[in-house]
Short mmCIF file of N, CA and C in Angstrom, two decimals:
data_model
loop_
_atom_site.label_atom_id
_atom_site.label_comp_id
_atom_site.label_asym_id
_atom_site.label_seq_id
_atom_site.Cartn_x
_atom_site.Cartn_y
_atom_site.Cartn_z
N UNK Q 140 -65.81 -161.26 10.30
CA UNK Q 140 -66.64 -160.31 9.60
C UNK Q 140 -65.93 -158.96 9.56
N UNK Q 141 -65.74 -158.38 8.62
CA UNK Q 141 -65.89 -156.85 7.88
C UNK Q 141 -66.35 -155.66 7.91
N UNK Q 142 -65.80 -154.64 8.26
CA UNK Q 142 -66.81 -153.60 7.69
C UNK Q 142 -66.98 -153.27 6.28
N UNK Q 143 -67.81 -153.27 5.36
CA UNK Q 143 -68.51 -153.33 4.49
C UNK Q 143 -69.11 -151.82 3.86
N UNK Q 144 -68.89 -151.10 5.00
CA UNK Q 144 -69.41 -149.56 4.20
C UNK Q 144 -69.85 -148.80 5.68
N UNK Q 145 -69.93 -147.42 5.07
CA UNK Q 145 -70.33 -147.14 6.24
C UNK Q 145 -72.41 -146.38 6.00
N UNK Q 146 -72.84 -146.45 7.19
CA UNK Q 146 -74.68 -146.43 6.31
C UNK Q 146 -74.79 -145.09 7.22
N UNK Q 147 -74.78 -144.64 8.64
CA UNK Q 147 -75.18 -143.45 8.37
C UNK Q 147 -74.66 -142.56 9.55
N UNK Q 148 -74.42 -141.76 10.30
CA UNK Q 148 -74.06 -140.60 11.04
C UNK Q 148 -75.32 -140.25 11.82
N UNK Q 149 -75.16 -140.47 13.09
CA UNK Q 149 -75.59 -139.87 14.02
C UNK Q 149 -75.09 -138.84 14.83
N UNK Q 150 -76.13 -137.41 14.90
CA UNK Q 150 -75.86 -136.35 15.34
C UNK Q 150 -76.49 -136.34 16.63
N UNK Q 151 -76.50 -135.66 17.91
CA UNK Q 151 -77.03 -135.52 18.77
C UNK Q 151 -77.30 -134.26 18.85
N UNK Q 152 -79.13 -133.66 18.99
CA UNK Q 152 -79.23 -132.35 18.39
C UNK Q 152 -80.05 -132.00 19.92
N UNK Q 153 -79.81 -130.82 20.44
CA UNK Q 153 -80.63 -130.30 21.45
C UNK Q 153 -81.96 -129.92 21.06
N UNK Q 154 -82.39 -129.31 19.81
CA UNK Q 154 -83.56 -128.69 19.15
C UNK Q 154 -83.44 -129.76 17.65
N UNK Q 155 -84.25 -130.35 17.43
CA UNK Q 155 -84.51 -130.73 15.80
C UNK Q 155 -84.74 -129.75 14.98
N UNK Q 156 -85.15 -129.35 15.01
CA UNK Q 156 -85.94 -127.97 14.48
C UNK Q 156 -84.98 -126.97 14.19
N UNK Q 157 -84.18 -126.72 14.48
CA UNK Q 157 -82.92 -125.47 14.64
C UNK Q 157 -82.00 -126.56 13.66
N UNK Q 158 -81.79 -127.84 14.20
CA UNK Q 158 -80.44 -128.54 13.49
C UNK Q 158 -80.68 -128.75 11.76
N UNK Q 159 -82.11 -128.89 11.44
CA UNK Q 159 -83.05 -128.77 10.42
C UNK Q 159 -82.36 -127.58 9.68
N UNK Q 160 -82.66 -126.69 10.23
CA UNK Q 160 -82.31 -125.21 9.38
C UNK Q 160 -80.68 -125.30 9.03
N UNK Q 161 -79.75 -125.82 9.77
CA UNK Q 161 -78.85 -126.05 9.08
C UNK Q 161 -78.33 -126.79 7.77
N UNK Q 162 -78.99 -127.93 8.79
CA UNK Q 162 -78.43 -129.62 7.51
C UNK Q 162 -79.24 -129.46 6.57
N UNK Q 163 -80.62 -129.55 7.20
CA UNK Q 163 -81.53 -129.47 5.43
C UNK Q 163 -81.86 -128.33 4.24
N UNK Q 164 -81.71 -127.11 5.24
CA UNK Q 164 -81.74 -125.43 4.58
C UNK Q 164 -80.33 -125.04 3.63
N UNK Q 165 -79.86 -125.11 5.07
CA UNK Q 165 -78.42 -124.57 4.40
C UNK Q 165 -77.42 -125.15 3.82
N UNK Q 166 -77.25 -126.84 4.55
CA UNK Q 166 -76.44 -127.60 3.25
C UNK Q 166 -77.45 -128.42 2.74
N UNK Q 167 -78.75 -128.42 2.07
CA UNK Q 167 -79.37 -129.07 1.49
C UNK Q 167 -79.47 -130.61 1.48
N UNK Q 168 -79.50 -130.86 2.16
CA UNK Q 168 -79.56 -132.40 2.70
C UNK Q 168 -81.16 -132.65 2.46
N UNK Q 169 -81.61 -133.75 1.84
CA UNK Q 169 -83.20 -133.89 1.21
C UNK Q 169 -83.84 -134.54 3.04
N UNK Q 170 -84.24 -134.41 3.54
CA UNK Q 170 -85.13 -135.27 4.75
C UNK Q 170 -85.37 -136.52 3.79
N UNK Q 171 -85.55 -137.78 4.38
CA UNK Q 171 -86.14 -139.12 3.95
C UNK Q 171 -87.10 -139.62 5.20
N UNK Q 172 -87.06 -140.03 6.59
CA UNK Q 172 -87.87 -139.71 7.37
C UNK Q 172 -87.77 -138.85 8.53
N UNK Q 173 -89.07 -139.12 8.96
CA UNK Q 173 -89.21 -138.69 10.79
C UNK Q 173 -89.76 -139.53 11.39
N UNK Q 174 -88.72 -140.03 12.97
CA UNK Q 174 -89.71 -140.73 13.79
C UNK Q 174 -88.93 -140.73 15.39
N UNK Q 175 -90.52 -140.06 15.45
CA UNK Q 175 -89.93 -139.68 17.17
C UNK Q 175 -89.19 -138.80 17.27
N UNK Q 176 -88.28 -138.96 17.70
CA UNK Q 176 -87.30 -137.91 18.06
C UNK Q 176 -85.86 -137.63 17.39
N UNK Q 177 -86.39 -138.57 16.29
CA UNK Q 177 -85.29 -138.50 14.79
C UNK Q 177 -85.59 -138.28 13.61
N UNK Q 178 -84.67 -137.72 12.71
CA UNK Q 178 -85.40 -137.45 11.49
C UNK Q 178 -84.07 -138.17 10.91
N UNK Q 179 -83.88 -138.45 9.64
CA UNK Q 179 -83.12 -138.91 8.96
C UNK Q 179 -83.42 -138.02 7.51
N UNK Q 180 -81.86 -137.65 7.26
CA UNK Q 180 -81.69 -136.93 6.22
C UNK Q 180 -80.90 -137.70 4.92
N UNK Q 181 -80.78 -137.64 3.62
CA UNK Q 181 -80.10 -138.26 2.90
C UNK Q 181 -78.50 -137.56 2.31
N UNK Q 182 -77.56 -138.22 2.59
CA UNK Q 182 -76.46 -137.58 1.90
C UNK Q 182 -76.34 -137.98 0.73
N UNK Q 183 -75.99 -137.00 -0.85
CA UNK Q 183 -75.96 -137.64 -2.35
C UNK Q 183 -75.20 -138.02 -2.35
N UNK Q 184 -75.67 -139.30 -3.09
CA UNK Q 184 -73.99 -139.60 -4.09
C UNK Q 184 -73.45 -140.76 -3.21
N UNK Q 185 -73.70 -141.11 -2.24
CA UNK Q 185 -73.00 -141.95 -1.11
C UNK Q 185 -73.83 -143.33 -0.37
N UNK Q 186 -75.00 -143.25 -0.23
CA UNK Q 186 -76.16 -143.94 0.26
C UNK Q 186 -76.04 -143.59 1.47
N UNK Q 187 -75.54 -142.79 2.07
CA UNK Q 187 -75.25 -142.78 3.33
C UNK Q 187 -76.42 -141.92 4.23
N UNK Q 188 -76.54 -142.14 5.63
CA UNK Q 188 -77.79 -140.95 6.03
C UNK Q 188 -76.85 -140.01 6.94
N UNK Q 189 -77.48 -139.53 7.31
CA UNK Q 189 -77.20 -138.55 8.43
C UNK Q 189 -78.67 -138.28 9.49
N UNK Q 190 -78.42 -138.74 10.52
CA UNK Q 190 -79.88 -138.74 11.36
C UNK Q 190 -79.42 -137.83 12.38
N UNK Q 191 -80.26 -137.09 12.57
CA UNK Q 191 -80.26 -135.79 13.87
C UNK Q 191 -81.12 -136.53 15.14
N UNK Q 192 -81.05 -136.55 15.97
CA UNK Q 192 -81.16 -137.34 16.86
C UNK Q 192 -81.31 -136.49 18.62
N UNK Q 193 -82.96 -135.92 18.36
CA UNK Q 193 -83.15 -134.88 19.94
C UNK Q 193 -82.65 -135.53 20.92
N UNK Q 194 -81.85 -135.38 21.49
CA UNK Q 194 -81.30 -135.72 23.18
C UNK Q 194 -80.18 -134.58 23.57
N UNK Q 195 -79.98 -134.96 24.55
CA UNK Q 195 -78.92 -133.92 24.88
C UNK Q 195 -77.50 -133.98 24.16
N UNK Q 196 -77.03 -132.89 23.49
CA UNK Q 196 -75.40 -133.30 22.99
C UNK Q 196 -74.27 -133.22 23.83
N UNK Q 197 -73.09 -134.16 23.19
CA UNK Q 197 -71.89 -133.80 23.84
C UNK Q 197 -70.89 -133.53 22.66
N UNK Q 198 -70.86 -131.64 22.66
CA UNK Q 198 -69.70 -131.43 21.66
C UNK Q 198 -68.53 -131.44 21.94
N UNK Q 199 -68.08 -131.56 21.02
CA UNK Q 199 -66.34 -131.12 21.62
C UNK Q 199 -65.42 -130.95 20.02
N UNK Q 200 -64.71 -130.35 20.40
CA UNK Q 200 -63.87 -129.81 19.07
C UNK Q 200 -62.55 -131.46 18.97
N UNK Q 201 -63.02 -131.96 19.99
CA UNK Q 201 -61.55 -133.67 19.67
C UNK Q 201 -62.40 -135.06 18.87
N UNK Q 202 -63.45 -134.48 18.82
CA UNK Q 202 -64.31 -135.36 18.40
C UNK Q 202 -64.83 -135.85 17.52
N UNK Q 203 -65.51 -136.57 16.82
CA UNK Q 203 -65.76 -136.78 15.50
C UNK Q 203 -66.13 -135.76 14.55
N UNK Q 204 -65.78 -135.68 13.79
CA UNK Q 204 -65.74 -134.18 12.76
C UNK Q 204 -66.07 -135.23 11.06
N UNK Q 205 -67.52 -134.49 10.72
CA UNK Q 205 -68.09 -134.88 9.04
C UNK Q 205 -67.27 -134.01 8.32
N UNK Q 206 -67.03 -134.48 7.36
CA UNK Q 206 -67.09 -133.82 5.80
C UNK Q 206 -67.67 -133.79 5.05
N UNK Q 207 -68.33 -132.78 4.71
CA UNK Q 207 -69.51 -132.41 3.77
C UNK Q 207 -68.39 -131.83 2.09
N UNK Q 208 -68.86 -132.57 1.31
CA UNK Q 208 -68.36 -132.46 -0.02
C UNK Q 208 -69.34 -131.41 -0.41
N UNK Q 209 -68.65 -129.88 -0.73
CA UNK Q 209 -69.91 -129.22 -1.53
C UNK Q 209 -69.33 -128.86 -2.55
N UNK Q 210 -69.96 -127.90 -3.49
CA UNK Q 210 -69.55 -127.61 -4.67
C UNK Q 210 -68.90 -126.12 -4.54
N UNK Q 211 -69.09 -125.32 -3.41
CA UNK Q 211 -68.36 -123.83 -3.18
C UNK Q 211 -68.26 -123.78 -1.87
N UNK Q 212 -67.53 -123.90 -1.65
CA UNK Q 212 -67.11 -123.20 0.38
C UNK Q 212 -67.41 -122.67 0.91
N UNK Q 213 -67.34 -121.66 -0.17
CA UNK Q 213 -67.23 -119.72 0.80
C UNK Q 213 -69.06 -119.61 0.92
N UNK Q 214 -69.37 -120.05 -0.34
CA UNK Q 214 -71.26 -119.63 -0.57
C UNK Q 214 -71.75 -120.51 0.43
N UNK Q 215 -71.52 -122.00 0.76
CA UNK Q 215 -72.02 -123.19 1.59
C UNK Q 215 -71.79 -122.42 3.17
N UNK Q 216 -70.42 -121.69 3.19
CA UNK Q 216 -70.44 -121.56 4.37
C UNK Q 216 -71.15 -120.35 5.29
N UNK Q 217 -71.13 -119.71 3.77
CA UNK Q 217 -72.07 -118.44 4.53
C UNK Q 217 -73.38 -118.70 4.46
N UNK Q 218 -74.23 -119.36 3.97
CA UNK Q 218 -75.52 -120.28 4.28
C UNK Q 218 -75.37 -120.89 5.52
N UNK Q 219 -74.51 -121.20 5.82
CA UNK Q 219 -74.58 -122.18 7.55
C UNK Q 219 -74.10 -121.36 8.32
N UNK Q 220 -73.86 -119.71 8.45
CA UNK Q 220 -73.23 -119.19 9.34
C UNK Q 220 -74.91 -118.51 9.64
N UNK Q 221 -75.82 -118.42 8.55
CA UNK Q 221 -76.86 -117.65 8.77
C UNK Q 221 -77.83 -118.54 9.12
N UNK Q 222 -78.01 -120.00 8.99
CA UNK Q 222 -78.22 -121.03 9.56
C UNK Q 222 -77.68 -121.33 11.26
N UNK Q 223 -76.77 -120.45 11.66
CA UNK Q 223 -76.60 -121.19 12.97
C UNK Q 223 -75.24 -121.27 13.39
N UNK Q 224 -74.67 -121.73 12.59
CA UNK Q 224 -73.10 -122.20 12.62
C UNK Q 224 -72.27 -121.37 12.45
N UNK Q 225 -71.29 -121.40 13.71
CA UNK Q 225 -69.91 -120.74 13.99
C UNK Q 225 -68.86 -121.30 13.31
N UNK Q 226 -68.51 -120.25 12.58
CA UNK Q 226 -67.04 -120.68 11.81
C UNK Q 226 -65.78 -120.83 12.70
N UNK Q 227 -65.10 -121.85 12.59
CA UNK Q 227 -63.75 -122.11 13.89
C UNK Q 227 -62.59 -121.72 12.60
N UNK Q 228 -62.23 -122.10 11.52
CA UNK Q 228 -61.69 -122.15 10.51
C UNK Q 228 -62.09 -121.80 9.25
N UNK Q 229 -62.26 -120.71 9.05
CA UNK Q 229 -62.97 -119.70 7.68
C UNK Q 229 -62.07 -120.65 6.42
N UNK Q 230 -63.15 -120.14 5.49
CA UNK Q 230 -62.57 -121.24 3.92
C UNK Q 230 -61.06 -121.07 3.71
N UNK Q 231 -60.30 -121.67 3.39
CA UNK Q 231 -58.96 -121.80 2.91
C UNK Q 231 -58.44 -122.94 2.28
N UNK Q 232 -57.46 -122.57 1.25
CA UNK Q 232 -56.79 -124.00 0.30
C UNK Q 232 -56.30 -124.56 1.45
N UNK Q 233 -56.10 -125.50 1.35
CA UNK Q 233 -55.11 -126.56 1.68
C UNK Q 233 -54.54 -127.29 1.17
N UNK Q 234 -52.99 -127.86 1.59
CA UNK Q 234 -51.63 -128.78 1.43
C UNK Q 234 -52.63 -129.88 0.60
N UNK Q 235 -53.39 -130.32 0.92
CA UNK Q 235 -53.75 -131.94 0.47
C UNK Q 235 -54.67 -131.85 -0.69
N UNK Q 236 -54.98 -130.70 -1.51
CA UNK Q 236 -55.93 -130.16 -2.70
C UNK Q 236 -57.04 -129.99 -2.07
N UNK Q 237 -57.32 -129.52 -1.66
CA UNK Q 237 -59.15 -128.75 -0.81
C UNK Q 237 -58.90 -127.54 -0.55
N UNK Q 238 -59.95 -126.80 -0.84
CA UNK Q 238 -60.46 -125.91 -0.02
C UNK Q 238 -61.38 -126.31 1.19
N UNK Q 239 -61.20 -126.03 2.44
CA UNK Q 239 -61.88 -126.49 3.57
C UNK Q 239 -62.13 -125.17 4.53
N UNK Q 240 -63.48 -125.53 4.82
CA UNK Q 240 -64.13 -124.55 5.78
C UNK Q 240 -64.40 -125.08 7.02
N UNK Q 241 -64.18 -125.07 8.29
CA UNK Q 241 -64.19 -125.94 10.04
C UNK Q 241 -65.35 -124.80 10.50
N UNK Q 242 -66.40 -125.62 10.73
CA UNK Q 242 -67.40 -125.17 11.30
C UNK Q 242 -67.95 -125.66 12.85
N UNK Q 243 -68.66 -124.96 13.32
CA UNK Q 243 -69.82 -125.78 15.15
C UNK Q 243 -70.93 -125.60 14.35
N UNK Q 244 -71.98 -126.39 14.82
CA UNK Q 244 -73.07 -126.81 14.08
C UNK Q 244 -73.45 -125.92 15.49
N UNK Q 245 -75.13 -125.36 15.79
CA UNK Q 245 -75.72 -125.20 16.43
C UNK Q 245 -75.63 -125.93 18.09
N UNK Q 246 -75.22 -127.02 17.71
CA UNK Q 246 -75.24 -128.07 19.01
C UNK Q 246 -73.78 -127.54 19.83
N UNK Q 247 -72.47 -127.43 18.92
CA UNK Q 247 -71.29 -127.54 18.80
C UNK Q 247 -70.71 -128.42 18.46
N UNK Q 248 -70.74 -129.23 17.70
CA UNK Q 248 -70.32 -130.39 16.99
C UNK Q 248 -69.70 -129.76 15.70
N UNK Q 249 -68.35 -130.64 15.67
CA UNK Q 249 -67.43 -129.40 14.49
C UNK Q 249 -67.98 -130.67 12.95
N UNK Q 250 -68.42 -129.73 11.91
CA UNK Q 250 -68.31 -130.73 10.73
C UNK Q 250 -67.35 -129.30 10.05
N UNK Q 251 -67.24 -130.14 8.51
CA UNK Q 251 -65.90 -129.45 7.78
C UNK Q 251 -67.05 -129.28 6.55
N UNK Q 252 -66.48 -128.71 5.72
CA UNK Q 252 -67.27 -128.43 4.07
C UNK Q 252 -65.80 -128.40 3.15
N UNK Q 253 -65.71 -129.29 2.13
CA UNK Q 253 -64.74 -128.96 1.30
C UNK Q 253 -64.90 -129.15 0.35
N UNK Q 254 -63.86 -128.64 -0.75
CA UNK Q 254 -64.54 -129.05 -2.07
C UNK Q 254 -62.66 -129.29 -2.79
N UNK Q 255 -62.65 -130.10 -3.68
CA UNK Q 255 -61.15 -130.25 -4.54
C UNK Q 255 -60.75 -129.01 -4.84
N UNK Q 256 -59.82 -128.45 -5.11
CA UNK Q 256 -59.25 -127.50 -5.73
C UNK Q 256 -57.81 -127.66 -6.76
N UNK Q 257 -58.15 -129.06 -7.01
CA UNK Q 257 -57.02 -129.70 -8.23
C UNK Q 257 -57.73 -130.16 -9.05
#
Protein backbone atom coordinates (compact mmCIF):
# COMPACT_ATOMS: atom_id res chain seq x y z
CA UNK A 1 0.00 0.00 0.00
CA UNK A 2 0.66 3.77 -0.94
CA UNK A 3 0.38 6.97 0.13
CA UNK A 4 -2.35 8.34 -1.83
CA UNK A 5 -2.55 12.05 -0.73
CA UNK A 6 -2.11 13.77 2.05
CA UNK A 7 -5.85 14.71 4.18
CA UNK A 8 -4.91 16.92 6.94
CA UNK A 9 -2.31 18.71 9.49
CA UNK A 10 -2.36 18.57 12.91
CA UNK A 11 -1.40 21.51 15.07
CA UNK A 12 -0.95 21.30 18.75
CA UNK A 13 -2.47 24.57 20.19
CA UNK A 14 -2.12 25.64 23.96
CA UNK A 15 -5.35 28.08 23.65
CA UNK A 16 -7.91 27.26 20.65
CA UNK A 17 -9.19 30.38 20.84
CA UNK A 18 -5.93 32.51 20.30
CA UNK A 19 -4.75 29.80 17.45
CA UNK A 20 -8.34 30.71 15.87
CA UNK A 21 -7.41 34.36 15.56
CA UNK A 22 -4.58 33.43 13.59
CA UNK A 23 -5.51 30.50 11.13
CA UNK A 24 -9.09 31.51 10.72
CA UNK A 25 -8.83 35.61 11.11
CA UNK A 26 -5.76 36.27 9.73
CA UNK A 27 -5.02 33.62 7.10
CA UNK A 28 -8.63 32.97 6.48
CA UNK A 29 -8.95 29.45 6.76
CA UNK A 30 -13.10 28.75 6.67
CA UNK A 31 -13.71 26.46 10.21
CA UNK A 32 -15.67 23.13 8.98
CA UNK A 33 -15.99 21.61 12.53
CA UNK A 34 -15.65 21.60 16.33
CA UNK A 35 -15.31 18.76 18.62
CA UNK A 36 -13.97 18.71 21.91
CA UNK A 37 -10.91 19.93 21.98
CA UNK A 38 -10.51 20.26 18.13
CA UNK A 39 -11.71 22.30 15.60
CA UNK A 40 -10.93 21.56 12.06
CA UNK A 41 -10.35 24.20 9.57
CA UNK A 42 -10.49 23.87 5.68
CA UNK A 43 -7.48 24.59 3.40
CA UNK A 44 -8.73 25.83 -0.50
CA UNK A 45 -8.02 24.38 -3.36
CA UNK A 46 -6.40 21.16 -1.82
CA UNK A 47 -9.08 19.05 0.23
CA UNK A 48 -6.83 19.14 2.78
CA UNK A 49 -7.70 20.19 6.69
CA UNK A 50 -5.76 21.67 9.12
CA UNK A 51 -7.05 20.75 12.77
CA UNK A 52 -5.83 22.79 15.85
CA UNK A 53 -5.76 20.44 18.42
CA UNK A 54 -5.86 21.95 22.58
CA UNK A 55 -3.08 20.02 24.37
CA UNK A 56 0.07 21.04 25.26
CA UNK A 57 2.61 21.98 22.26
CA UNK A 58 6.00 21.01 21.34
CA UNK A 59 7.57 23.80 19.11
CA UNK A 60 10.63 23.88 17.69
CA UNK A 61 12.10 25.76 14.75
CA UNK A 62 13.67 21.76 13.28
CA UNK A 63 10.36 20.73 12.95
CA UNK A 64 7.65 20.39 10.71
CA UNK A 65 7.09 23.71 9.00
CA UNK A 66 3.37 24.37 6.63
CA UNK A 67 3.20 26.32 3.67
CA UNK A 68 0.49 28.45 3.33
CA UNK A 69 0.02 29.51 -0.47
CA UNK A 70 -1.34 33.15 -0.27
CA UNK A 71 -1.95 35.64 -2.73
CA UNK A 72 0.43 38.68 -0.99
CA UNK A 73 3.09 38.08 1.70
CA UNK A 74 3.81 41.25 3.00
CA UNK A 75 -0.33 42.03 3.59
CA UNK A 76 -0.85 38.03 4.88
CA UNK A 77 1.98 38.60 7.01
CA UNK A 78 1.18 41.61 8.65
CA UNK A 79 -2.37 40.18 9.46
CA UNK A 80 -0.60 37.29 11.39
CA UNK A 81 1.90 39.47 13.12
CA UNK A 82 -1.29 41.36 14.59
CA UNK A 83 -2.86 37.99 15.01
CA UNK A 84 -0.09 36.67 17.21
CA UNK A 85 2.72 35.59 15.13
CA UNK A 86 6.41 36.33 15.30
CA UNK A 87 8.14 36.89 12.19
CA UNK A 88 11.64 34.67 12.19
CA UNK A 89 12.15 35.55 8.37
CA UNK A 90 10.35 38.84 7.10
CA UNK A 91 8.94 38.52 3.29
CA UNK A 92 11.67 38.08 0.70
CA UNK A 93 12.17 36.67 -3.05
CA UNK A 94 13.74 33.70 -3.24
CA UNK A 95 16.33 31.45 -5.54
CA UNK A 96 13.44 28.89 -6.25
CA UNK A 97 10.58 31.71 -7.59
CA UNK A 98 8.70 32.67 -4.20
CA UNK A 99 8.38 35.20 -2.23
CA UNK A 100 8.41 33.62 1.35
CA UNK A 101 7.63 34.91 4.72
CA UNK A 102 8.99 32.27 8.08
CA UNK A 103 6.76 32.81 10.76
CA UNK A 104 5.98 31.19 14.98
CA UNK A 105 2.43 30.77 15.20
CA UNK A 106 1.30 31.72 18.79
CA UNK A 107 2.19 28.17 20.08
CA UNK A 108 5.76 28.48 18.33
CA UNK A 109 5.37 26.28 15.61
CA UNK A 110 7.17 27.82 12.45
CA UNK A 111 4.64 27.78 9.24
CA UNK A 112 5.89 29.76 5.98
CA UNK A 113 3.39 31.98 3.62
CA UNK A 114 4.47 32.18 0.00
CA UNK A 115 3.30 33.13 -3.03
CA UNK A 116 5.14 32.54 -6.94
CA UNK A 117 6.91 35.39 -8.09
CA UNK A 118 7.51 33.95 -11.78
Amino acid sequence: MTVQGLRRIIVSVADRERALTLYRDALGLAEKYTAGDMVTLAVPGAGIELMLHERPPTPGLAGVAVSFLVSDVDATTARARKAGAQVVDAPADQPWGERQAVLTDPDGHVLCLVAPTI
